[in-house]
PDB file of C-alpha atoms in Angstrom:
ATOM      1  CA  UNK O  15       1.408  -9.847 -78.670  1.00  0.00           C
ATOM      2  CA  UNK O  16      -3.084  -9.973 -78.128  1.00  0.00           C
ATOM      3  CA  UNK O  17      -4.109  -8.771 -75.041  1.00  0.00           C
ATOM      4  CA  UNK O  18      -6.939 -11.065 -73.567  1.00  0.00           C
ATOM      5  CA  UNK O  19     -10.302  -9.900 -73.532  1.00  0.00           C
ATOM      6  CA  UNK O  20     -11.766  -9.343 -69.695  1.00  0.00           C
ATOM      7  CA  UNK O  21     -13.911 -12.238 -70.003  1.00  0.00           C
ATOM      8  CA  UNK O  22     -10.329 -14.242 -70.907  1.00  0.00           C
ATOM      9  CA  UNK O  23      -8.815 -12.983 -68.602  1.00  0.00           C
ATOM     10  CA  UNK O  24     -11.548 -13.657 -65.726  1.00  0.00           C
ATOM     11  CA  UNK O  25     -11.691 -17.243 -66.833  1.00  0.00           C
ATOM     12  CA  UNK O  26      -7.774 -17.156 -66.985  1.00  0.00           C
ATOM     13  CA  UNK O  27      -7.729 -16.541 -63.220  1.00  0.00           C
ATOM     14  CA  UNK O  28      -9.924 -18.885 -62.863  1.00  0.00           C
ATOM     15  CA  UNK O  29      -8.269 -21.719 -63.818  1.00  0.00           C
ATOM     16  CA  UNK O  30      -5.458 -21.703 -61.529  1.00  0.00           C
ATOM     17  CA  UNK O  31      -3.989 -20.462 -58.768  1.00  0.00           C
ATOM     18  CA  UNK O  32      -3.423 -16.552 -57.958  1.00  0.00           C
ATOM     19  CA  UNK O  33      -0.545 -14.658 -55.569  1.00  0.00           C
ATOM     20  CA  UNK O  34       0.016 -10.771 -54.649  1.00  0.00           C
ATOM     21  CA  UNK O  35       4.318 -10.232 -55.413  1.00  0.00           C
ATOM     22  CA  UNK O  36       5.849  -8.545 -52.047  1.00  0.00           C
ATOM     23  CA  UNK O  37       6.849  -5.248 -53.389  1.00  0.00           C
ATOM     24  CA  UNK O  38      10.479  -4.839 -52.143  1.00  0.00           C
ATOM     25  CA  UNK O  39      12.506  -2.185 -50.527  1.00  0.00           C
ATOM     26  CA  UNK O  40      15.973  -0.969 -50.107  1.00  0.00           C
ATOM     27  CA  UNK O  41      16.431  -0.987 -46.478  1.00  0.00           C
ATOM     28  CA  UNK O  42      18.539   2.618 -46.354  1.00  0.00           C
ATOM     29  CA  UNK O  43      15.163   4.503 -47.805  1.00  0.00           C
ATOM     30  CA  UNK O  44      12.847   1.922 -48.281  1.00  0.00           C
ATOM     31  CA  UNK O  45      12.566   2.863 -52.324  1.00  0.00           C
ATOM     32  CA  UNK O  46      11.562   0.626 -54.484  1.00  0.00           C
ATOM     33  CA  UNK O  47      14.005  -2.545 -54.948  1.00  0.00           C
ATOM     34  CA  UNK O  48      13.443  -2.998 -59.218  1.00  0.00           C
ATOM     35  CA  UNK O  49      16.183  -5.414 -59.457  1.00  0.00           C
ATOM     36  CA  UNK O  50      15.234  -7.632 -56.830  1.00  0.00           C
ATOM     37  CA  UNK O  51      11.688  -7.261 -57.551  1.00  0.00           C
ATOM     38  CA  UNK O  52      12.552  -8.263 -60.962  1.00  0.00           C
ATOM     39  CA  UNK O  53      14.153 -11.213 -59.924  1.00  0.00           C
ATOM     40  CA  UNK O  54      11.354 -12.705 -57.436  1.00  0.00           C
ATOM     41  CA  UNK O  55       8.804 -12.315 -60.613  1.00  0.00           C
ATOM     42  CA  UNK O  56      10.767 -14.432 -62.937  1.00  0.00           C
ATOM     43  CA  UNK O  57      11.392 -17.056 -60.310  1.00  0.00           C
ATOM     44  CA  UNK O  58       7.747 -17.157 -59.179  1.00  0.00           C
ATOM     45  CA  UNK O  59       6.667 -17.065 -62.975  1.00  0.00           C
ATOM     46  CA  UNK O  60       8.514 -20.684 -62.892  1.00  0.00           C
ATOM     47  CA  UNK O  61       5.699 -22.028 -61.229  1.00  0.00           C
ATOM     48  CA  UNK O  62       2.145 -22.856 -61.966  1.00  0.00           C
ATOM     49  CA  UNK O  63       0.370 -19.619 -61.351  1.00  0.00           C
ATOM     50  CA  UNK O  64      -2.880 -18.499 -63.181  1.00  0.00           C
ATOM     51  CA  UNK O  65      -1.780 -14.480 -62.272  1.00  0.00           C
ATOM     52  CA  UNK O  66      -0.261 -12.530 -60.198  1.00  0.00           C
ATOM     53  CA  UNK O  67      -1.082  -9.083 -58.846  1.00  0.00           C
ATOM     54  CA  UNK O  68       1.389  -6.232 -58.749  1.00  0.00           C
ATOM     55  CA  UNK O  69       1.278  -3.493 -56.625  1.00  0.00           C
ATOM     56  CA  UNK O  70      -1.812  -5.215 -54.879  1.00  0.00           C
ATOM     57  CA  UNK O  71      -2.255  -5.574 -50.740  1.00  0.00           C
ATOM     58  CA  UNK O  72       0.612  -8.224 -49.988  1.00  0.00           C
ATOM     59  CA  UNK O  73       2.716  -5.836 -52.181  1.00  0.00           C
ATOM     60  CA  UNK O  74       1.557  -3.017 -50.071  1.00  0.00           C
ATOM     61  CA  UNK O  75      -0.408  -1.166 -52.485  1.00  0.00           C
ATOM     62  CA  UNK O  76      -1.485   1.306 -49.512  1.00  0.00           C
ATOM     63  CA  UNK O  77       2.336   2.455 -48.933  1.00  0.00           C
ATOM     64  CA  UNK O  78       2.943   3.008 -52.663  1.00  0.00           C
ATOM     65  CA  UNK O  79       2.785   6.493 -54.488  1.00  0.00           C
ATOM     66  CA  UNK O  80       0.651   7.074 -57.533  1.00  0.00           C
ATOM     67  CA  UNK O  81       3.676   6.832 -59.655  1.00  0.00           C
ATOM     68  CA  UNK O  82       5.453   3.634 -57.488  1.00  0.00           C
ATOM     69  CA  UNK O  83       2.020   2.118 -58.341  1.00  0.00           C
ATOM     70  CA  UNK O  84       2.478   2.794 -62.154  1.00  0.00           C
ATOM     71  CA  UNK O  85       6.157   1.644 -62.114  1.00  0.00           C
ATOM     72  CA  UNK O  86       5.524  -1.442 -60.100  1.00  0.00           C
ATOM     73  CA  UNK O  87       3.566  -2.710 -62.248  1.00  0.00           C
ATOM     74  CA  UNK O  88       5.382  -1.604 -65.399  1.00  0.00           C
ATOM     75  CA  UNK O  89       8.005  -3.664 -64.213  1.00  0.00           C
ATOM     76  CA  UNK O  90       6.267  -6.159 -63.731  1.00  0.00           C
ATOM     77  CA  UNK O  91       4.758  -6.708 -66.757  1.00  0.00           C
ATOM     78  CA  UNK O  92       7.922  -6.226 -68.414  1.00  0.00           C
ATOM     79  CA  UNK O  93       9.608  -8.888 -66.894  1.00  0.00           C
ATOM     80  CA  UNK O  94       6.348 -11.646 -67.212  1.00  0.00           C
ATOM     81  CA  UNK O  95       6.811 -11.498 -70.731  1.00  0.00           C
ATOM     82  CA  UNK O  96       3.039 -12.615 -71.157  1.00  0.00           C
ATOM     83  CA  UNK O  97       4.272 -15.814 -69.255  1.00  0.00           C
ATOM     84  CA  UNK O  98       1.186 -14.896 -66.595  1.00  0.00           C
ATOM     85  CA  UNK O  99      -1.410 -12.676 -66.646  1.00  0.00           C
ATOM     86  CA  UNK O 100      -0.528  -9.485 -64.287  1.00  0.00           C
ATOM     87  CA  UNK O 101      -3.502  -7.341 -62.658  1.00  0.00           C
ATOM     88  CA  UNK O 102      -3.085  -4.216 -61.151  1.00  0.00           C
ATOM     89  CA  UNK O 103      -3.971  -2.885 -57.844  1.00  0.00           C
ATOM     90  CA  UNK O 104      -6.331   0.324 -57.527  1.00  0.00           C
ATOM     91  CA  UNK O 105      -7.980   1.955 -55.007  1.00  0.00           C
ATOM     92  CA  UNK O 106      -8.130   5.511 -52.590  1.00  0.00           C
ATOM     93  CA  UNK O 107     -10.832   7.756 -53.700  1.00  0.00           C
ATOM     94  CA  UNK O 108     -12.718   7.324 -57.226  1.00  0.00           C
ATOM     95  CA  UNK O 109     -10.471  10.069 -58.884  1.00  0.00           C
ATOM     96  CA  UNK O 110      -7.408   8.454 -57.844  1.00  0.00           C
ATOM     97  CA  UNK O 111      -8.935   4.833 -58.890  1.00  0.00           C
ATOM     98  CA  UNK O 112      -9.198   6.044 -62.217  1.00  0.00           C
ATOM     99  CA  UNK O 113      -5.784   7.293 -63.146  1.00  0.00           C
ATOM    100  CA  UNK O 114      -4.389   4.278 -61.472  1.00  0.00           C
ATOM    101  CA  UNK O 115      -6.621   2.230 -64.070  1.00  0.00           C
ATOM    102  CA  UNK O 116      -5.663   4.296 -66.545  1.00  0.00           C
ATOM    103  CA  UNK O 117      -1.871   4.008 -65.589  1.00  0.00           C
ATOM    104  CA  UNK O 118      -2.671  -0.081 -65.743  1.00  0.00           C
ATOM    105  CA  UNK O 119      -3.948  -0.421 -68.983  1.00  0.00           C
ATOM    106  CA  UNK O 120      -0.564   2.760 -69.800  1.00  0.00           C
ATOM    107  CA  UNK O 121       1.858  -0.056 -68.369  1.00  0.00           C
ATOM    108  CA  UNK O 122       0.156  -3.269 -70.119  1.00  0.00           C
ATOM    109  CA  UNK O 123      -1.329  -4.810 -67.190  1.00  0.00           C
ATOM    110  CA  UNK O 124      -4.089  -7.415 -68.152  1.00  0.00           C
ATOM    111  CA  UNK O 125      -6.532  -6.524 -65.518  1.00  0.00           C
ATOM    112  CA  UNK O 126      -7.621  -4.991 -62.097  1.00  0.00           C
ATOM    113  CA  UNK O 127      -8.243  -5.346 -58.813  1.00  0.00           C
ATOM    114  CA  UNK O 128     -10.340  -2.688 -57.565  1.00  0.00           C
ATOM    115  CA  UNK O 129      -9.902  -2.580 -53.593  1.00  0.00           C
ATOM    116  CA  UNK O 130     -11.838  -0.816 -51.077  1.00  0.00           C
ATOM    117  CA  UNK O 131     -12.010   3.240 -51.284  1.00  0.00           C
ATOM    118  CA  UNK O 132      -9.855   4.809 -48.404  1.00  0.00           C
ATOM    119  CA  UNK O 133     -11.509   5.292 -45.091  1.00  0.00           C
ATOM    120  CA  UNK O 134     -15.122   6.271 -45.600  1.00  0.00           C
ATOM    121  CA  UNK O 135     -18.414   4.450 -45.329  1.00  0.00           C
ATOM    122  CA  UNK O 136     -20.724   4.781 -48.150  1.00  0.00           C
ATOM    123  CA  UNK O 137     -24.502   3.340 -48.837  1.00  0.00           C
ATOM    124  CA  UNK O 138     -24.541   1.117 -52.346  1.00  0.00           C
ATOM    125  CA  UNK O 139     -25.457   4.202 -54.400  1.00  0.00           C
ATOM    126  CA  UNK O 140     -22.109   5.817 -53.759  1.00  0.00           C
ATOM    127  CA  UNK O 141     -20.207   2.356 -53.552  1.00  0.00           C
ATOM    128  CA  UNK O 142     -21.928   1.477 -57.169  1.00  0.00           C
ATOM    129  CA  UNK O 143     -20.918   4.807 -58.580  1.00  0.00           C
ATOM    130  CA  UNK O 144     -17.358   4.542 -57.395  1.00  0.00           C
ATOM    131  CA  UNK O 145     -16.742   0.926 -59.043  1.00  0.00           C
ATOM    132  CA  UNK O 146     -18.832   2.376 -62.437  1.00  0.00           C
ATOM    133  CA  UNK O 147     -16.555   5.380 -62.816  1.00  0.00           C
ATOM    134  CA  UNK O 148     -13.336   3.074 -62.686  1.00  0.00           C
ATOM    135  CA  UNK O 149     -14.580   0.374 -64.906  1.00  0.00           C
ATOM    136  CA  UNK O 150     -15.850   2.877 -67.405  1.00  0.00           C
ATOM    137  CA  UNK O 151     -11.936   4.678 -67.315  1.00  0.00           C
ATOM    138  CA  UNK O 152     -10.725   1.391 -68.836  1.00  0.00           C
ATOM    139  CA  UNK O 153     -10.659  -1.525 -71.052  1.00  0.00           C
ATOM    140  CA  UNK O 154      -9.198  -3.786 -69.046  1.00  0.00           C
ATOM    141  CA  UNK O 155     -11.338  -6.471 -67.330  1.00  0.00           C
ATOM    142  CA  UNK O 156     -11.734  -5.208 -63.694  1.00  0.00           C
ATOM    143  CA  UNK O 157     -12.276  -7.612 -60.376  1.00  0.00           C
ATOM    144  CA  UNK O 158     -13.905  -6.121 -57.090  1.00  0.00           C
ATOM    145  CA  UNK O 159     -12.697  -6.767 -53.884  1.00  0.00           C
ATOM    146  CA  UNK O 160     -15.658  -6.790 -51.258  1.00  0.00           C
ATOM    147  CA  UNK O 161     -14.318  -6.483 -47.653  1.00  0.00           C
ATOM    148  CA  UNK O 162     -13.909  -4.139 -45.121  1.00  0.00           C
ATOM    149  CA  UNK O 163     -15.984  -0.891 -45.753  1.00  0.00           C
ATOM    150  CA  UNK O 164     -16.787  -1.889 -49.024  1.00  0.00           C
ATOM    151  CA  UNK O 165     -19.487  -4.506 -48.980  1.00  0.00           C
ATOM    152  CA  UNK O 166     -21.711  -4.787 -52.340  1.00  0.00           C
ATOM    153  CA  UNK O 167     -24.900  -6.582 -51.758  1.00  0.00           C
ATOM    154  CA  UNK O 168     -26.110  -9.058 -54.704  1.00  0.00           C
ATOM    155  CA  UNK O 169     -28.591  -6.522 -55.519  1.00  0.00           C
ATOM    156  CA  UNK O 170     -25.427  -4.048 -56.303  1.00  0.00           C
ATOM    157  CA  UNK O 171     -23.722  -6.040 -57.880  1.00  0.00           C
ATOM    158  CA  UNK O 172     -26.187  -7.226 -60.601  1.00  0.00           C
ATOM    159  CA  UNK O 173     -26.940  -3.800 -61.244  1.00  0.00           C
ATOM    160  CA  UNK O 174     -22.891  -3.137 -62.141  1.00  0.00           C
ATOM    161  CA  UNK O 175     -22.658  -6.559 -64.005  1.00  0.00           C
ATOM    162  CA  UNK O 176     -25.388  -4.418 -66.107  1.00  0.00           C
ATOM    163  CA  UNK O 177     -23.665  -1.113 -66.443  1.00  0.00           C
ATOM    164  CA  UNK O 178     -19.881  -2.551 -66.395  1.00  0.00           C
ATOM    165  CA  UNK O 179     -19.616  -5.383 -69.205  1.00  0.00           C
ATOM    166  CA  UNK O 180     -15.836  -5.047 -68.048  1.00  0.00           C
ATOM    167  CA  UNK O 181     -17.012  -5.902 -64.578  1.00  0.00           C
ATOM    168  CA  UNK O 182     -15.732 -10.079 -64.805  1.00  0.00           C
ATOM    169  CA  UNK O 183     -14.431 -10.832 -61.245  1.00  0.00           C
ATOM    170  CA  UNK O 184     -15.328 -10.873 -57.504  1.00  0.00           C
ATOM    171  CA  UNK O 185     -13.338 -11.497 -54.565  1.00  0.00           C
ATOM    172  CA  UNK O 186     -14.684 -11.976 -51.210  1.00  0.00           C
ATOM    173  CA  UNK O 187     -12.759 -10.924 -48.326  1.00  0.00           C
ATOM    174  CA  UNK O 188     -15.443 -11.552 -45.984  1.00  0.00           C
ATOM    175  CA  UNK O 189     -16.746 -14.835 -45.126  1.00  0.00           C
ATOM    176  CA  UNK O 190     -20.339 -14.265 -45.482  1.00  0.00           C
ATOM    177  CA  UNK O 191     -20.900 -16.879 -46.683  1.00  0.00           C
ATOM    178  CA  UNK O 192     -24.715 -16.292 -47.056  1.00  0.00           C
ATOM    179  CA  UNK O 193     -23.942 -13.291 -48.684  1.00  0.00           C
ATOM    180  CA  UNK O 194     -21.311 -15.318 -51.163  1.00  0.00           C
ATOM    181  CA  UNK O 195     -24.599 -18.520 -51.877  1.00  0.00           C
ATOM    182  CA  UNK O 196     -26.799 -15.252 -52.455  1.00  0.00           C
ATOM    183  CA  UNK O 197     -24.476 -13.674 -54.750  1.00  0.00           C
ATOM    184  CA  UNK O 198     -23.616 -16.622 -57.290  1.00  0.00           C
ATOM    185  CA  UNK O 199     -27.452 -17.597 -56.904  1.00  0.00           C
ATOM    186  CA  UNK O 200     -28.089 -13.934 -58.635  1.00  0.00           C
ATOM    187  CA  UNK O 201     -24.972 -13.653 -61.086  1.00  0.00           C
ATOM    188  CA  UNK O 202     -24.508 -16.701 -62.024  1.00  0.00           C
ATOM    189  CA  UNK O 203     -21.319 -17.645 -64.275  1.00  0.00           C
ATOM    190  CA  UNK O 204     -20.856 -14.042 -65.085  1.00  0.00           C
ATOM    191  CA  UNK O 205     -18.276 -13.339 -62.871  1.00  0.00           C
ATOM    192  CA  UNK O 206     -15.092 -15.287 -61.935  1.00  0.00           C
ATOM    193  CA  UNK O 207     -15.160 -16.225 -58.192  1.00  0.00           C
ATOM    194  CA  UNK O 208     -11.800 -15.547 -55.911  1.00  0.00           C
ATOM    195  CA  UNK O 209     -11.483 -16.120 -52.167  1.00  0.00           C
ATOM    196  CA  UNK O 210      -9.545 -13.290 -50.764  1.00  0.00           C
ATOM    197  CA  UNK O 211     -10.127 -14.117 -47.369  1.00  0.00           C
ATOM    198  CA  UNK O 212      -6.837 -13.356 -45.149  1.00  0.00           C
ATOM    199  CA  UNK O 213      -4.469 -16.709 -45.665  1.00  0.00           C
ATOM    200  CA  UNK O 214      -6.954 -18.220 -47.900  1.00  0.00           C
ATOM    201  CA  UNK O 215      -5.647 -21.567 -47.614  1.00  0.00           C
ATOM    202  CA  UNK O 216      -7.540 -22.412 -44.685  1.00  0.00           C
ATOM    203  CA  UNK O 217     -11.074 -21.328 -46.791  1.00  0.00           C
ATOM    204  CA  UNK O 218      -9.910 -23.295 -50.157  1.00  0.00           C
ATOM    205  CA  UNK O 219     -11.733 -26.814 -49.250  1.00  0.00           C
ATOM    206  CA  UNK O 220     -15.483 -25.038 -48.440  1.00  0.00           C
ATOM    207  CA  UNK O 221     -15.286 -22.545 -50.320  1.00  0.00           C
ATOM    208  CA  UNK O 222     -14.143 -25.090 -53.602  1.00  0.00           C
ATOM    209  CA  UNK O 223     -17.751 -26.281 -52.805  1.00  0.00           C
ATOM    210  CA  UNK O 224     -19.131 -23.278 -53.373  1.00  0.00           C
ATOM    211  CA  UNK O 225     -18.002 -22.755 -56.902  1.00  0.00           C
ATOM    212  CA  UNK O 226     -14.949 -20.602 -56.284  1.00  0.00           C
ATOM    213  CA  UNK O 227     -11.782 -22.766 -58.034  1.00  0.00           C
ATOM    214  CA  UNK O 228      -9.333 -20.161 -57.040  1.00  0.00           C
ATOM    215  CA  UNK O 229      -7.975 -18.110 -54.418  1.00  0.00           C
ATOM    216  CA  UNK O 230      -5.094 -15.932 -53.683  1.00  0.00           C
ATOM    217  CA  UNK O 231      -2.114 -17.292 -51.983  1.00  0.00           C
ATOM    218  CA  UNK O 232      -0.123 -15.156 -50.401  1.00  0.00           C
ATOM    219  CA  UNK O 233       2.411 -17.830 -49.158  1.00  0.00           C
ATOM    220  CA  UNK O 234       3.127 -18.719 -53.039  1.00  0.00           C
ATOM    221  CA  UNK O 235       5.549 -15.611 -52.306  1.00  0.00           C
ATOM    222  CA  UNK O 236       8.054 -17.967 -50.554  1.00  0.00           C
ATOM    223  CA  UNK O 237       7.026 -21.407 -50.849  1.00  0.00           C
ATOM    224  CA  UNK O 238       5.701 -21.811 -54.033  1.00  0.00           C
ATOM    225  CA  UNK O 239       6.278 -25.754 -54.421  1.00  0.00           C
ATOM    226  CA  UNK O 240       3.725 -26.289 -51.131  1.00  0.00           C
ATOM    227  CA  UNK O 241       1.409 -23.582 -52.695  1.00  0.00           C
ATOM    228  CA  UNK O 242       1.162 -24.884 -55.701  1.00  0.00           C
ATOM    229  CA  UNK O 243       0.841 -28.567 -54.507  1.00  0.00           C
ATOM    230  CA  UNK O 244      -1.384 -27.342 -51.757  1.00  0.00           C
ATOM    231  CA  UNK O 245      -3.744 -25.845 -54.279  1.00  0.00           C
ATOM    232  CA  UNK O 246      -3.945 -29.147 -56.826  1.00  0.00           C
ATOM    233  CA  UNK O 247      -4.704 -30.937 -53.311  1.00  0.00           C
ATOM    234  CA  UNK O 248      -7.761 -28.490 -52.845  1.00  0.00           C
ATOM    235  CA  UNK O 249      -9.438 -29.273 -56.863  1.00  0.00           C
ATOM    236  CA  UNK O 250      -8.575 -33.238 -56.705  1.00  0.00           C
ATOM    237  CA  UNK O 251     -10.467 -32.513 -53.171  1.00  0.00           C
ATOM    238  CA  UNK O 252      -7.567 -34.651 -51.182  1.00  0.00           C
ATOM    239  CA  UNK O 253      -9.277 -33.741 -47.934  1.00  0.00           C
ATOM    240  CA  UNK O 254      -6.278 -35.410 -45.820  1.00  0.00           C
ATOM    241  CA  UNK O 255      -3.689 -33.956 -47.852  1.00  0.00           C
ATOM    242  CA  UNK O 256      -4.748 -30.056 -47.421  1.00  0.00           C
ATOM    243  CA  UNK O 257      -5.751 -31.593 -44.217  1.00  0.00           C
ATOM    244  CA  UNK O 258      -1.788 -31.702 -43.354  1.00  0.00           C
ATOM    245  CA  UNK O 259      -0.584 -28.833 -45.031  1.00  0.00           C
ATOM    246  CA  UNK O 260      -2.963 -27.249 -42.574  1.00  0.00           C
ATOM    247  CA  UNK O 261      -2.154 -28.079 -39.655  1.00  0.00           C
ATOM    248  CA  UNK O 262       1.864 -28.632 -40.613  1.00  0.00           C
ATOM    249  CA  UNK O 263       2.221 -25.664 -41.834  1.00  0.00           C
ATOM    250  CA  UNK O 264      -0.589 -22.939 -42.627  1.00  0.00           C
ATOM    251  CA  UNK O 265      -2.188 -22.991 -38.925  1.00  0.00           C
ATOM    252  CA  UNK O 266       1.403 -22.568 -36.974  1.00  0.00           C
ATOM    253  CA  UNK O 267       2.326 -19.581 -39.240  1.00  0.00           C
ATOM    254  CA  UNK O 268      -1.382 -18.074 -38.685  1.00  0.00           C
ATOM    255  CA  UNK O 269      -0.184 -18.656 -34.779  1.00  0.00           C
ATOM    256  CA  UNK O 270       2.999 -16.587 -35.695  1.00  0.00           C
ATOM    257  CA  UNK O 271       0.607 -14.123 -38.158  1.00  0.00           C
ATOM    258  CA  UNK O 272      -2.154 -13.106 -35.558  1.00  0.00           C
ATOM    259  CA  UNK O 273      -0.061 -12.056 -32.846  1.00  0.00           C
ATOM    260  CA  UNK O 274       0.128  -8.092 -33.784  1.00  0.00           C
ATOM    261  CA  UNK O 275      -1.501  -6.288 -35.899  1.00  0.00           C
ATOM    262  CA  UNK O 276       0.159  -6.268 -39.838  1.00  0.00           C
ATOM    263  CA  UNK O 277       1.639  -9.277 -39.521  1.00  0.00           C
ATOM    264  CA  UNK O 278      -0.487 -10.521 -42.901  1.00  0.00           C
ATOM    265  CA  UNK O 279       2.030  -8.578 -44.880  1.00  0.00           C
ATOM    266  CA  UNK O 280       4.982  -8.669 -42.694  1.00  0.00           C
ATOM    267  CA  UNK O 281       5.323 -12.269 -42.263  1.00  0.00           C
ATOM    268  CA  UNK O 282       4.877 -13.187 -46.189  1.00  0.00           C
ATOM    269  CA  UNK O 283       8.304 -10.391 -46.113  1.00  0.00           C
ATOM    270  CA  UNK O 284       9.625 -12.460 -43.295  1.00  0.00           C
ATOM    271  CA  UNK O 285       9.483 -15.477 -45.678  1.00  0.00           C
ATOM    272  CA  UNK O 286      11.199 -14.072 -48.686  1.00  0.00           C
ATOM    273  CA  UNK O 287      13.881 -13.341 -46.278  1.00  0.00           C
ATOM    274  CA  UNK O 288      14.020 -16.871 -44.887  1.00  0.00           C
ATOM    275  CA  UNK O 289      14.382 -18.733 -48.330  1.00  0.00           C
ATOM    276  CA  UNK O 290      17.659 -16.029 -49.256  1.00  0.00           C
ATOM    277  CA  UNK O 291      14.995 -13.645 -51.134  1.00  0.00           C
ATOM    278  CA  UNK O 292      15.547 -10.777 -48.896  1.00  0.00           C
ATOM    279  CA  UNK O 293      13.234  -7.984 -50.601  1.00  0.00           C
ATOM    280  CA  UNK O 294      13.986  -5.736 -47.456  1.00  0.00           C
ATOM    281  CA  UNK O 295      11.615  -4.080 -44.793  1.00  0.00           C
ATOM    282  CA  UNK O 296       7.658  -3.512 -44.386  1.00  0.00           C
ATOM    283  CA  UNK O 297       7.004   0.257 -44.655  1.00  0.00           C
ATOM    284  CA  UNK O 298       5.859   2.060 -41.938  1.00  0.00           C
ATOM    285  CA  UNK O 299       3.047   1.814 -40.294  1.00  0.00           C
ATOM    286  CA  UNK O 300       3.740  -1.702 -40.705  1.00  0.00           C
ATOM    287  CA  UNK O 301       6.703  -3.428 -38.582  1.00  0.00           C
ATOM    288  CA  UNK O 302       8.381  -6.574 -39.040  1.00  0.00           C
ATOM    289  CA  UNK O 303       8.952  -9.846 -37.257  1.00  0.00           C
ATOM    290  CA  UNK O 304      11.044  -9.772 -34.584  1.00  0.00           C
ATOM    291  CA  UNK O 305      14.331 -11.646 -35.227  1.00  0.00           C
ATOM    292  CA  UNK O 306      12.581 -14.704 -32.684  1.00  0.00           C
ATOM    293  CA  UNK O 307       9.571 -14.683 -34.750  1.00  0.00           C
ATOM    294  CA  UNK O 308      11.313 -15.336 -38.054  1.00  0.00           C
ATOM    295  CA  UNK O 309      13.433 -18.274 -36.458  1.00  0.00           C
ATOM    296  CA  UNK O 310      10.341 -19.754 -36.232  1.00  0.00           C
ATOM    297  CA  UNK O 311       9.010 -19.218 -39.445  1.00  0.00           C
ATOM    298  CA  UNK O 312      12.315 -20.217 -40.974  1.00  0.00           C
ATOM    299  CA  UNK O 313      11.744 -23.915 -38.534  1.00  0.00           C
ATOM    300  CA  UNK O 314       8.016 -24.087 -40.095  1.00  0.00           C
ATOM    301  CA  UNK O 315       9.669 -23.914 -43.661  1.00  0.00           C
ATOM    302  CA  UNK O 316      12.788 -25.695 -43.729  1.00  0.00           C
ATOM    303  CA  UNK O 317      10.309 -28.757 -42.293  1.00  0.00           C
ATOM    304  CA  UNK O 318       9.022 -28.734 -45.683  1.00  0.00           C
ATOM    305  CA  UNK O 319      10.465 -31.991 -47.609  1.00  0.00           C
ATOM    306  CA  UNK O 320      11.659 -30.312 -50.647  1.00  0.00           C
ATOM    307  CA  UNK O 321      10.058 -26.974 -49.887  1.00  0.00           C
ATOM    308  CA  UNK O 322       6.154 -28.135 -50.315  1.00  0.00           C
ATOM    309  CA  UNK O 323       5.002 -29.886 -47.936  1.00  0.00           C
ATOM    310  CA  UNK O 324       2.901 -32.208 -50.794  1.00  0.00           C
ATOM    311  CA  UNK O 325       5.161 -33.848 -53.773  1.00  0.00           C
ATOM    312  CA  UNK O 326       6.129 -31.026 -56.719  1.00  0.00           C
ATOM    313  CA  UNK O 327       4.333 -34.127 -58.826  1.00  0.00           C
ATOM    314  CA  UNK O 328       1.161 -33.548 -57.030  1.00  0.00           C
ATOM    315  CA  UNK O 329       1.138 -29.982 -58.462  1.00  0.00           C
ATOM    316  CA  UNK O 330       2.132 -31.041 -62.268  1.00  0.00           C
TER     317      UNK O 330
END
């Protein structure tokens, strides 16, 4: 099978909804549950999705060893069998991030999401050197994730775009609209722009007006019918349908998610349990939802007609 070029990969991602599958763990020892992961990936490939990010943030990248990251990505590539592009997470310090980029290419991934470097705060020159080193380590297309301690300016991104032909995407995780406008004005269509704020559905419609045609949906893991239909409503600018989806599902879910630190990942694992695709616990230092909170989430899911607030036909 011929692999997509970095630019082709980025254009494909910009054409539809994206998601970050959870990484299932066995409850007894937190080891990787490969069988459940294969089942989850095969199921998700049956829906209209433009890309899946293996070992990403929702996939608990931060709790995986480098060897586990490569294993998870390899299984994802093998199970999807080219039906959906698979991108791999990379991060930590520059040396480890480069190794992970090489491992992702070896595993057959279609691209790379470069997460912020571990912990440290850096100047622009250091951040640029980090991104450039990772891009140089692989032929894969790279999407850089602007968030937390790794916020690149429009000038830095423009310089990187000149130096790194395979840097093809920008994922926004900070919500600075002015910065986003400056970046788009400076870079233009050289990048594919991805909405990456937590629970991106809440920002999807205003970001679409800025030309951000795709975002990563964590809830796609357990309510893919809802997620794909919601995305379709966003793309056709159906404000009433979007408002209903936010009011009846997303905002009540956020009310649970915002109760404790780490719950943005935990609530997705809980959702998998609710729909009968139990993918085990989150790894420490994260904590799982309480039984009562899982019941609340189950009630929200049960209230979605046919598993999706907007009809499946609307997503076709």
